[in-house]
Coordinates of C-alpha atoms and ligand atoms in Angstrom, one line a residue:
X122 CA 128.9 103.2 110.8
X123 CA 127.2 99.8 110.9
X124 CA 123.5 100.2 110.4
X125 CA 120.8 97.7 111.4
X126 CA 117.3 98.0 109.9
X127 CA 114.8 96.0 112.0
X128 CA 111.7 94.9 110.1
X129 CA 111.5 93.8 106.5
X130 CA 108.1 95.2 105.5
X131 CA 107.8 97.9 102.8
X132 CA 109.5 100.6 104.8
X133 CA 112.2 98.2 106.2
X134 CA 113.1 96.7 102.8
X135 CA 113.3 100.0 101.0
X136 CA 115.2 101.7 103.9
X137 CA 117.8 98.9 104.1
X138 CA 118.4 98.9 100.3
X139 CA 118.3 102.7 100.1
X140 CA 120.8 103.2 103.0
X141 CA 123.1 100.6 101.4
X142 CA 122.8 102.5 98.1
X143 CA 123.9 105.6 99.9
X144 CA 127.1 103.7 100.7
X145 CA 126.5 102.4 104.2
X146 CA 127.0 98.9 105.5
X147 CA 123.5 97.7 106.3
X148 CA 122.0 94.5 107.8
X149 CA 118.2 94.1 107.4
X150 CA 116.8 91.9 110.2
X151 CA 113.5 90.3 111.0
X152 CA 112.4 87.8 113.5
X153 CA 110.5 86.0 110.8
X154 CA 113.3 83.5 109.8
X155 CA 111.3 82.1 106.9
X156 CA 111.0 85.6 105.4
X157 CA 114.7 86.2 105.8
X158 CA 115.4 82.8 104.2
X159 CA 113.3 83.8 101.2
X160 CA 115.1 87.2 100.9
X161 CA 118.5 85.5 101.1
X162 CA 117.5 83.1 98.3
X163 CA 116.7 86.2 96.2
X164 CA 112.9 86.3 96.6
X165 CA 111.8 89.9 97.4
X166 CA 108.7 89.6 99.6
X167 CA 107.0 92.7 98.1
X168 CA 106.4 94.0 94.6
X169 CA 108.0 97.5 94.4
X170 CA 109.5 98.8 91.1
X171 CA 113.3 99.0 91.2
X172 CA 113.6 97.3 94.6
X173 CA 114.8 93.9 93.3
X174 CA 117.6 95.5 91.3
X175 CA 118.6 97.8 94.2
X176 CA 118.7 94.8 96.6
X177 CA 120.7 92.6 94.3
X178 CA 123.2 95.4 93.4
X179 CA 123.9 96.2 97.1
X180 CA 124.1 92.6 98.2
X181 CA 126.5 91.9 95.4
X182 CA 128.7 94.9 96.5
X183 CA 128.8 93.4 100.0
X184 CA 127.1 96.4 101.6
X185 CA 123.8 94.8 102.4
X186 CA 122.9 91.5 104.1
X187 CA 120.0 90.1 106.0
X188 CA 119.7 88.0 109.1
X189 CA 117.0 86.6 111.4
X190 CA 119.4 86.7 114.4
X191 CA 118.3 89.9 116.0
X192 CA 120.6 89.8 119.1
X193 CA 123.9 89.8 117.3
X194 CA 122.6 92.2 114.6
X195 CA 121.7 94.7 117.3
X196 CA 125.0 94.2 119.2
X197 CA 127.0 94.8 116.1
X198 CA 125.1 98.0 115.0
X199 CA 126.0 101.6 115.7
X200 CA 122.7 102.8 114.4
X201 CA 119.4 100.9 114.6
X202 CA 116.5 101.9 112.3
X203 CA 113.2 100.5 113.8
X204 CA 110.9 99.7 110.9
X205 CA 108.5 97.2 112.5
X206 CA 104.8 97.3 111.9
X207 CA 102.4 99.5 114.0
X208 CA 99.0 97.9 113.1
X209 CA 95.8 99.4 114.2
X210 CA 93.7 98.6 117.2
X211 CA 89.9 98.7 116.9
X212 CA 89.8 102.1 118.5
X213 CA 92.1 103.6 115.8
X214 CA 95.1 103.7 118.1
X215 CA 98.4 102.1 116.9
X216 CA 99.5 98.7 118.3
X217 CA 103.0 99.5 119.6
X218 CA 103.8 96.0 120.9
X219 CA 106.4 95.3 118.2
X220 CA 108.1 98.6 118.9
X221 CA 108.3 97.6 122.6
X222 CA 109.6 94.2 121.7
X223 CA 112.4 95.7 119.7
X224 CA 113.2 98.3 122.4
X225 CA 113.6 95.5 124.9
X226 CA 115.9 93.6 122.5
X227 CA 118.0 96.8 122.1
X228 CA 118.2 97.1 125.9
X229 CA 119.4 93.5 126.2
X230 CA 122.1 94.1 123.6
X231 CA 123.2 97.6 124.6
X232 CA 126.9 97.0 124.9
X233 CA 128.1 100.4 123.6
X234 CA 126.6 103.7 122.5
X235 CA 123.9 103.2 119.9
X236 CA 121.5 105.6 118.2
X237 CA 118.0 104.2 117.9
X238 CA 116.0 105.7 115.0
X239 CA 112.2 105.3 114.8
X240 CA 111.1 105.1 111.2
X241 CA 107.8 103.3 111.6
X242 CA 104.9 105.7 111.8
X243 CA 104.3 106.2 115.5
X244 CA 102.2 108.5 117.7
X245 CA 103.8 111.6 119.0
X246 CA 105.6 110.7 122.3
X247 CA 106.6 107.2 121.2
X248 CA 110.3 108.0 121.5
X249 CA 109.7 108.8 125.1
X250 CA 108.4 105.2 125.6
X251 CA 111.3 103.7 123.6
X252 CA 113.7 105.6 125.7
X253 CA 112.0 104.6 128.9
X254 CA 111.9 101.0 127.9
X255 CA 115.5 100.8 127.0
X256 CA 116.5 102.8 130.1
X257 CA 114.5 100.4 132.4
X258 CA 115.8 97.2 130.9
X259 CA 119.4 97.9 129.9
X260 CA 121.9 95.8 131.7
X261 CA 124.8 98.3 131.7
X262 CA 125.2 102.0 132.2
X263 CA 125.7 102.6 128.5
X264 CA 124.5 105.8 126.9
X265 CA 122.1 105.8 123.9
X266 CA 120.1 108.2 121.9
X267 CA 116.7 108.1 120.3
X268 CA 115.8 109.9 117.1
X269 CA 112.8 110.1 114.9
X270 CA 113.3 110.0 111.1
X271 CA 109.8 109.4 109.7
X272 CA 109.5 107.8 106.3
X273 CA 107.5 109.5 103.5
X274 CA 107.9 107.0 100.7
X275 CA 104.9 106.1 98.6
X276 CA 104.3 102.5 97.5
X277 CA 104.9 102.1 93.8
X278 CA 107.6 104.8 93.8
X279 CA 109.3 104.0 97.1
X280 CA 112.8 103.5 95.7
X281 CA 112.8 106.7 93.8
X282 CA 111.2 108.5 96.8
X283 CA 114.0 107.2 99.0
X284 CA 116.8 108.2 96.6
X285 CA 115.2 111.6 95.7
X286 CA 113.5 112.8 98.8
X287 CA 111.6 116.2 99.1
X288 CA 112.8 116.5 102.7
X289 CA 114.4 114.4 105.4
X290 CA 113.0 115.0 108.8
X291 CA 115.5 114.4 111.6
X292 CA 114.0 114.7 115.1
X293 CA 116.7 114.6 117.8
X294 CA 117.5 115.6 121.3
X295 CA 121.3 115.6 121.3
X296 CA 124.0 117.0 119.1
X297 CA 125.6 113.5 118.8
X298 CA 122.4 112.0 117.4
X299 CA 122.0 115.0 115.1
X300 CA 125.5 114.6 113.7
X301 CA 125.1 110.9 113.2
X302 CA 121.8 111.1 111.3
X303 CA 122.9 114.2 109.3
X304 CA 126.0 112.2 108.4
X305 CA 124.0 109.2 107.2
X306 CA 122.0 111.5 105.0
X307 CA 124.9 113.7 104.0
X308 CA 124.1 113.4 100.3
X309 CA 120.8 115.2 101.0
X310 CA 122.1 117.9 103.3
X311 CA 120.2 120.7 101.5
X312 CA 116.9 118.7 102.3
X313 CA 117.5 118.0 106.0
X314 CA 115.1 119.5 108.4
X315 CA 116.2 119.1 112.0
X316 CA 113.6 119.4 114.8
X317 CA 112.9 118.0 118.2
X318 CA 111.5 114.5 118.4
X319 CA 107.9 115.3 119.1
X320 CA 107.9 117.7 116.1
X321 CA 109.3 115.0 113.8
X322 CA 106.8 112.4 115.0
X323 CA 104.0 114.8 114.4
X324 CA 105.2 115.9 111.0
X325 CA 104.6 112.4 109.7
X326 CA 101.0 112.0 111.0
X327 CA 100.2 115.6 110.2
X328 CA 101.4 115.2 106.6
X329 CA 99.6 112.0 105.8
X330 CA 96.4 113.3 107.4
X331 CA 96.6 116.5 105.4
X332 CA 97.0 114.6 102.2
X333 CA 94.0 112.4 103.1
X334 CA 92.0 115.5 103.9
X335 CA 92.9 116.9 100.5
X336 CA 91.6 113.8 98.8
X337 CA 88.4 113.8 100.8
X338 CA 88.0 117.5 100.0
X339 CA 88.1 116.9 96.3
X340 CA 85.9 113.9 96.6
X341 CA 83.4 116.1 98.4
X342 CA 83.6 118.7 95.6
X343 CA 83.1 115.9 93.1
X344 CA 79.8 115.1 94.8
X345 CA 78.7 118.7 94.0
X346 CA 80.0 118.3 90.4
X347 CA 77.8 115.2 90.0
X348 CA 74.7 117.2 90.9
X349 CA 75.6 120.1 88.6
X350 CA 77.3 120.6 85.2
X351 CA 80.7 121.2 86.8
X352 CA 83.6 118.9 86.0
X353 CA 85.8 117.9 89.0
X354 CA 88.9 117.5 86.9
X355 CA 88.7 121.0 85.7
X356 CA 87.8 122.3 89.1
X357 CA 90.9 120.5 90.5
X358 CA 93.1 121.9 87.7
X359 CA 91.8 125.4 88.3
X360 CA 92.3 125.1 92.0
X361 CA 95.7 123.4 91.7
X362 CA 97.2 126.3 89.6
X363 CA 97.2 128.3 92.8
X364 CA 100.6 127.5 94.2
X365 CA 99.2 127.8 97.7
X366 CA 96.9 124.8 96.9
X367 CA 99.0 122.8 94.4
X368 CA 97.6 120.3 91.9
X369 CA 98.7 117.1 93.4
X370 CA 96.5 114.8 95.5
X371 CA 93.4 116.4 94.0
X372 CA 92.3 113.4 92.0
X373 CA 88.7 112.5 92.8
X374 CA 88.0 108.8 92.9
X375 CA 86.8 106.0 95.0
X376 CA 88.7 107.1 98.1
X377 CA 92.1 106.6 99.6
X378 CA 93.4 103.2 100.8
X379 CA 96.7 101.7 101.6
X380 CA 98.7 101.0 104.8
X381 CA 99.1 104.7 105.7
X382 CA 96.3 107.2 105.1
X383 CA 93.3 105.3 106.6
X384 CA 95.4 104.2 109.6
X385 CA 97.2 107.4 110.1
X386 CA 94.2 109.7 110.0
X387 CA 92.4 107.5 112.6
X388 CA 95.6 107.4 114.7
X389 CA 95.9 111.2 114.7
X390 CA 92.2 111.5 115.7
X391 CA 92.9 109.2 118.6
X392 CA 96.1 111.0 119.6
X393 CA 94.3 114.4 119.5
X394 CA 91.3 113.2 121.4
X395 CA 93.4 111.6 124.1
X396 CA 95.0 115.0 124.5
X397 CA 91.6 116.7 124.7
X398 CA 91.7 118.2 121.2
X399 CA 88.5 118.3 119.1
X400 CA 89.4 116.3 116.0
X401 CA 86.1 116.5 114.1
X402 CA 87.7 117.9 111.0
X403 CA 89.7 114.7 110.4
X404 CA 86.9 112.5 111.5
X405 CA 84.7 114.0 108.8
X406 CA 87.5 113.5 106.2
X407 CA 87.6 109.8 107.2
X408 CA 83.8 109.5 107.0
X409 CA 83.7 111.1 103.5
X410 CA 86.3 108.5 102.5
X411 CA 84.2 105.6 103.9
X412 CA 81.2 106.9 102.0
X413 CA 82.9 106.5 98.6
X414 CA 82.1 102.8 98.7
X415 CA 78.4 103.6 98.9
X416 CA 78.8 106.1 96.0
X417 CA 80.4 103.4 93.8
X418 CA 77.6 100.9 94.6
X419 CA 75.0 103.5 93.8
X420 CA 76.6 104.0 90.4
X421 CA 76.6 100.3 89.7
X422 CA 72.9 100.2 90.7
X423 CA 72.2 103.2 88.5
X424 CA 73.5 101.2 85.6
X425 CA 72.3 97.7 86.4
X426 CA 69.3 98.2 88.8
X427 CA 69.2 94.8 90.5
X428 CA 72.6 93.4 91.1
X429 CA 71.7 89.8 91.9
X430 CA 73.3 87.5 89.4
X431 CA 74.6 90.4 87.3
X432 CA 78.0 89.7 85.9
X433 CA 80.5 92.4 86.8
X434 CA 84.1 92.6 85.8
X435 CA 86.4 94.4 88.2
X436 CA 89.6 95.7 86.8
X437 CA 92.1 96.9 89.5
X438 CA 92.2 95.5 93.0
X439 CA 95.4 97.1 94.4
X440 CA 94.8 100.3 96.5
X441 CA 96.8 102.2 93.8
X442 CA 98.8 101.3 90.7
X443 CA 102.3 99.8 90.7
X444 CA 101.8 97.8 93.8
X445 CA 100.5 94.4 94.8
X446 CA 99.3 95.8 98.1
X447 CA 95.6 95.6 98.9
X448 CA 95.7 96.8 102.5
X449 CA 92.6 99.0 103.1
X450 CA 92.0 99.0 99.3
X451 CA 88.6 100.5 98.5
X452 CA 88.1 97.4 96.2
X453 CA 87.7 95.2 99.3
X454 CA 84.6 96.9 100.6
X455 CA 83.2 97.3 97.1
X456 CA 83.6 93.6 96.4
X457 CA 82.2 92.7 99.7
X458 CA 79.1 94.8 99.0
X459 CA 78.6 93.5 95.5
X460 CA 78.9 89.9 96.8
X461 CA 76.3 90.7 99.5
X462 CA 74.0 91.9 96.7
X463 CA 74.5 88.6 94.9
X464 CA 76.5 89.9 91.9
X465 CA 78.8 87.5 90.0
X466 CA 82.3 88.9 89.9
X467 CA 85.2 88.5 87.5
X468 CA 88.3 90.0 88.9
X469 CA 91.6 91.1 87.4
X470 CA 94.7 93.0 88.6
X471 CA 98.2 93.0 87.1
X472 CA 99.9 92.4 90.5
X473 CA 97.4 92.1 93.4
X474 CA 95.4 88.9 92.5
X475 CA 97.3 86.6 94.9
X476 CA 96.9 88.9 97.8
X477 CA 93.2 89.4 97.0
X478 CA 92.7 85.6 96.9
X479 CA 93.6 85.5 100.6
X480 CA 90.7 87.8 101.3
X481 CA 88.1 86.4 98.8
X482 CA 88.7 82.8 97.8
X483 CA 87.7 82.0 94.2
X484 CA 84.2 80.5 93.9
X485 CA 83.3 79.2 90.4
X486 CA 80.6 81.2 88.8
X487 CA 80.4 83.7 91.7
X488 CA 83.8 85.2 92.2
X489 CA 86.6 84.3 89.8
X490 CA 90.0 85.7 89.0
X491 CA 91.3 86.0 85.5
X492 CA 94.8 86.4 83.9
X493 CA 93.8 89.3 81.6
X494 CA 91.3 92.2 81.6
X495 CA 89.8 90.8 78.3
X496 CA 89.0 87.4 79.9
X497 CA 87.5 89.1 83.0
X498 CA 85.3 91.3 80.8
X499 CA 83.8 88.4 78.8
X500 CA 80.0 88.1 79.0
X501 CA 79.7 90.8 81.7
X502 CA 76.9 93.3 82.2
X503 CA 79.2 96.0 83.4
X504 CA 82.9 96.7 83.9
X505 CA 84.1 98.4 87.0
X506 CA 87.5 100.1 87.1
X507 CA 88.9 100.5 90.6
X508 CA 92.7 101.1 90.1
X509 CA 94.3 103.4 87.5
X510 CA 96.9 100.9 86.3
X511 CA 98.5 102.3 83.1
X512 CA 97.7 99.0 81.3
X513 CA 94.0 99.9 81.6
X514 CA 94.4 103.3 79.7
X515 CA 95.7 101.3 76.8
X516 CA 92.9 98.7 76.7
X517 CA 91.5 97.8 73.3
X518 CA 88.0 99.0 74.1
X519 CA 86.5 97.7 70.9
X520 CA 87.7 94.2 71.7
X521 CA 86.3 94.5 75.2
X522 CA 83.0 95.8 74.0
X523 CA 82.7 92.9 71.6
X524 CA 82.8 90.4 74.4
X525 CA 80.7 92.1 77.0
X526 CA 77.0 91.3 77.3
X527 CA 76.3 95.0 77.9
X528 CA 78.8 97.8 77.1
X529 CA 78.7 99.6 80.4
X530 CA 81.8 101.0 82.1
X531 CA 81.8 102.5 85.6
X532 CA 85.2 104.2 86.0
X533 CA 86.1 104.9 89.6
X534 CA 89.4 106.5 88.7
X535 CA 88.4 108.7 85.7
X536 CA 90.8 106.8 83.4
X537 CA 88.9 107.4 80.2
X538 CA 87.5 110.5 78.5
X539 CA 83.6 110.4 78.7
X540 CA 83.1 111.7 75.1
X541 CA 85.5 109.1 73.6
X542 CA 83.9 106.2 75.5
X543 CA 80.4 107.3 74.4
X544 CA 81.5 107.6 70.9
X545 CA 82.7 104.0 71.1
X546 CA 79.2 103.0 72.1
X547 CA 79.7 102.5 75.9
X548 CA 77.3 103.7 78.5
X549 CA 79.9 105.4 80.7
X550 CA 79.9 106.5 84.4
X551 CA 82.8 108.2 86.1
X552 CA 83.5 110.4 89.1
X553 CA 82.4 114.1 89.3
X554 CA 82.0 114.7 85.6
X555 CA 79.4 113.9 82.9
Ligands
LIG749 C1 101.3 107.6 101.4 C2 102.0 108.9 101.4 O1 101.9 109.5 100.2 C3 103.5 108.6 101.8 O2 104.2 109.9 101.9 C4 103.6 107.9 103.1 O3 104.9 107.6 103.5 C5 102.7 106.6 103.1 O4 101.4 106.9 102.7 P1 101.0 105.5 99.8 O5 100.0 105.0 100.8 O6 102.0 104.6 99.2 O7 101.8 106.7 100.4 O8 100.1 106.0 98.5 P2 99.7 107.4 97.9 O9 100.2 107.6 96.6 O10 99.9 108.6 98.8 O11 98.1 107.1 97.8 C6 97.3 106.8 98.9 C7 95.8 106.6 98.5 O12 95.3 107.9 98.1 C8 95.7 105.7 97.3 O13 94.6 104.8 97.5 C9 95.4 106.6 96.1 O14 94.5 106.0 95.1 C10 94.6 107.7 96.8 N1 94.7 109.0 96.1 C11 95.9 109.6 96.0 C12 93.5 109.6 95.6 O15 92.4 109.0 95.7 N2 93.6 110.8 94.9 C13 94.8 111.5 94.8 O16 94.8 112.6 94.3 C14 96.0 110.9 95.3

């Protein structure tokens, strides 16, 4: 089987490398020739632990290559994984224009049977549109199948998620498509779940929205903890021991970000509402998440009162650790609000600084980027922790304290233990615990 993976974003890159690692012959393709040029010269366009090595090893074994020539890549492929972006429209719905563009290219190049697999997160019923588009535009009477194989990988652990999946959802409408996809994932046959296509498409949106809901739920509970003597971490631990609930994704904080949860929950709301379903449950989860920014700013004000000209160090810009991705990162809205209040910001992140500079350009004395957390903390009135990078848990807090103007830490991710920080002489604020 020759496999083409169209799109070289996070999902496309990991899928191409992962499928090659499973032993398949894979070509990753993207219309962005410059990007393909960089990949071919060994520059991986994203930071993802283990991806560089996986790419290099499979390119070297001759199982993986990349191309910007979409037509021949599609013609040559037996199976085409569609991993292009589905960005968001203002009304929350997904912009499907790139999926349509690829569908038309597939139609143009349908010279023999091909299986088209959607991997991008798409609204339920998208396969119907892909099928219709290919059917309308194909130039020969060639048969083809559509399948849905949603991707569940998490940024920061995407390679390991791909190679050690909890489950692989295979949504198909023919035996032929089922056999091909189950063959591709043969190594994981005990984790294959075969459904119809609508079900597979919905599993993805329903899973991500449920996880987002779980986070908003614990954040809501943390608001109650803050007004009482309850401790949200212990509440989450106590809840999570019930296997029906489970302890994961119960970490209270500054809210979820990233390329999936914020977008997917809004998309599912839109999908449901278009179908006449009352989606207030998910709308509320999204609103709770949005409100986390206000909560953080309130905590900063509780510590510093007037923010104008206060120097604040921000450690952690990425939406989560082990990634350089800042898409929908809560840090963006928090920084925007602090800038609006006139604070002077000193920013640090181990990986995401370059991306953040594209959103907030450096401005001497007002918003600056630093190469270490210690430099960022120098002379500041407070230090704000927004991403739980492991590096931060190991900070030499005495050293930090020595350089800060006021030893105040506002910990949006509950990295530190309150008692230990207070013992060190910090005024310490965290989420849902005293
Ligand atoms: C998510 C899904 O987990 C993955 O299955 C899907 O394929 C893509 O979307 P990702 O966006 O990479 O993956 O990150 P994830 O680890 O799920 O975290 C998402 C956001 O939720 C982050 O901002 C994180 O900080 C936040 N989060 C996560 C919490 O605030 N609390 C938690 O307990 C867990």
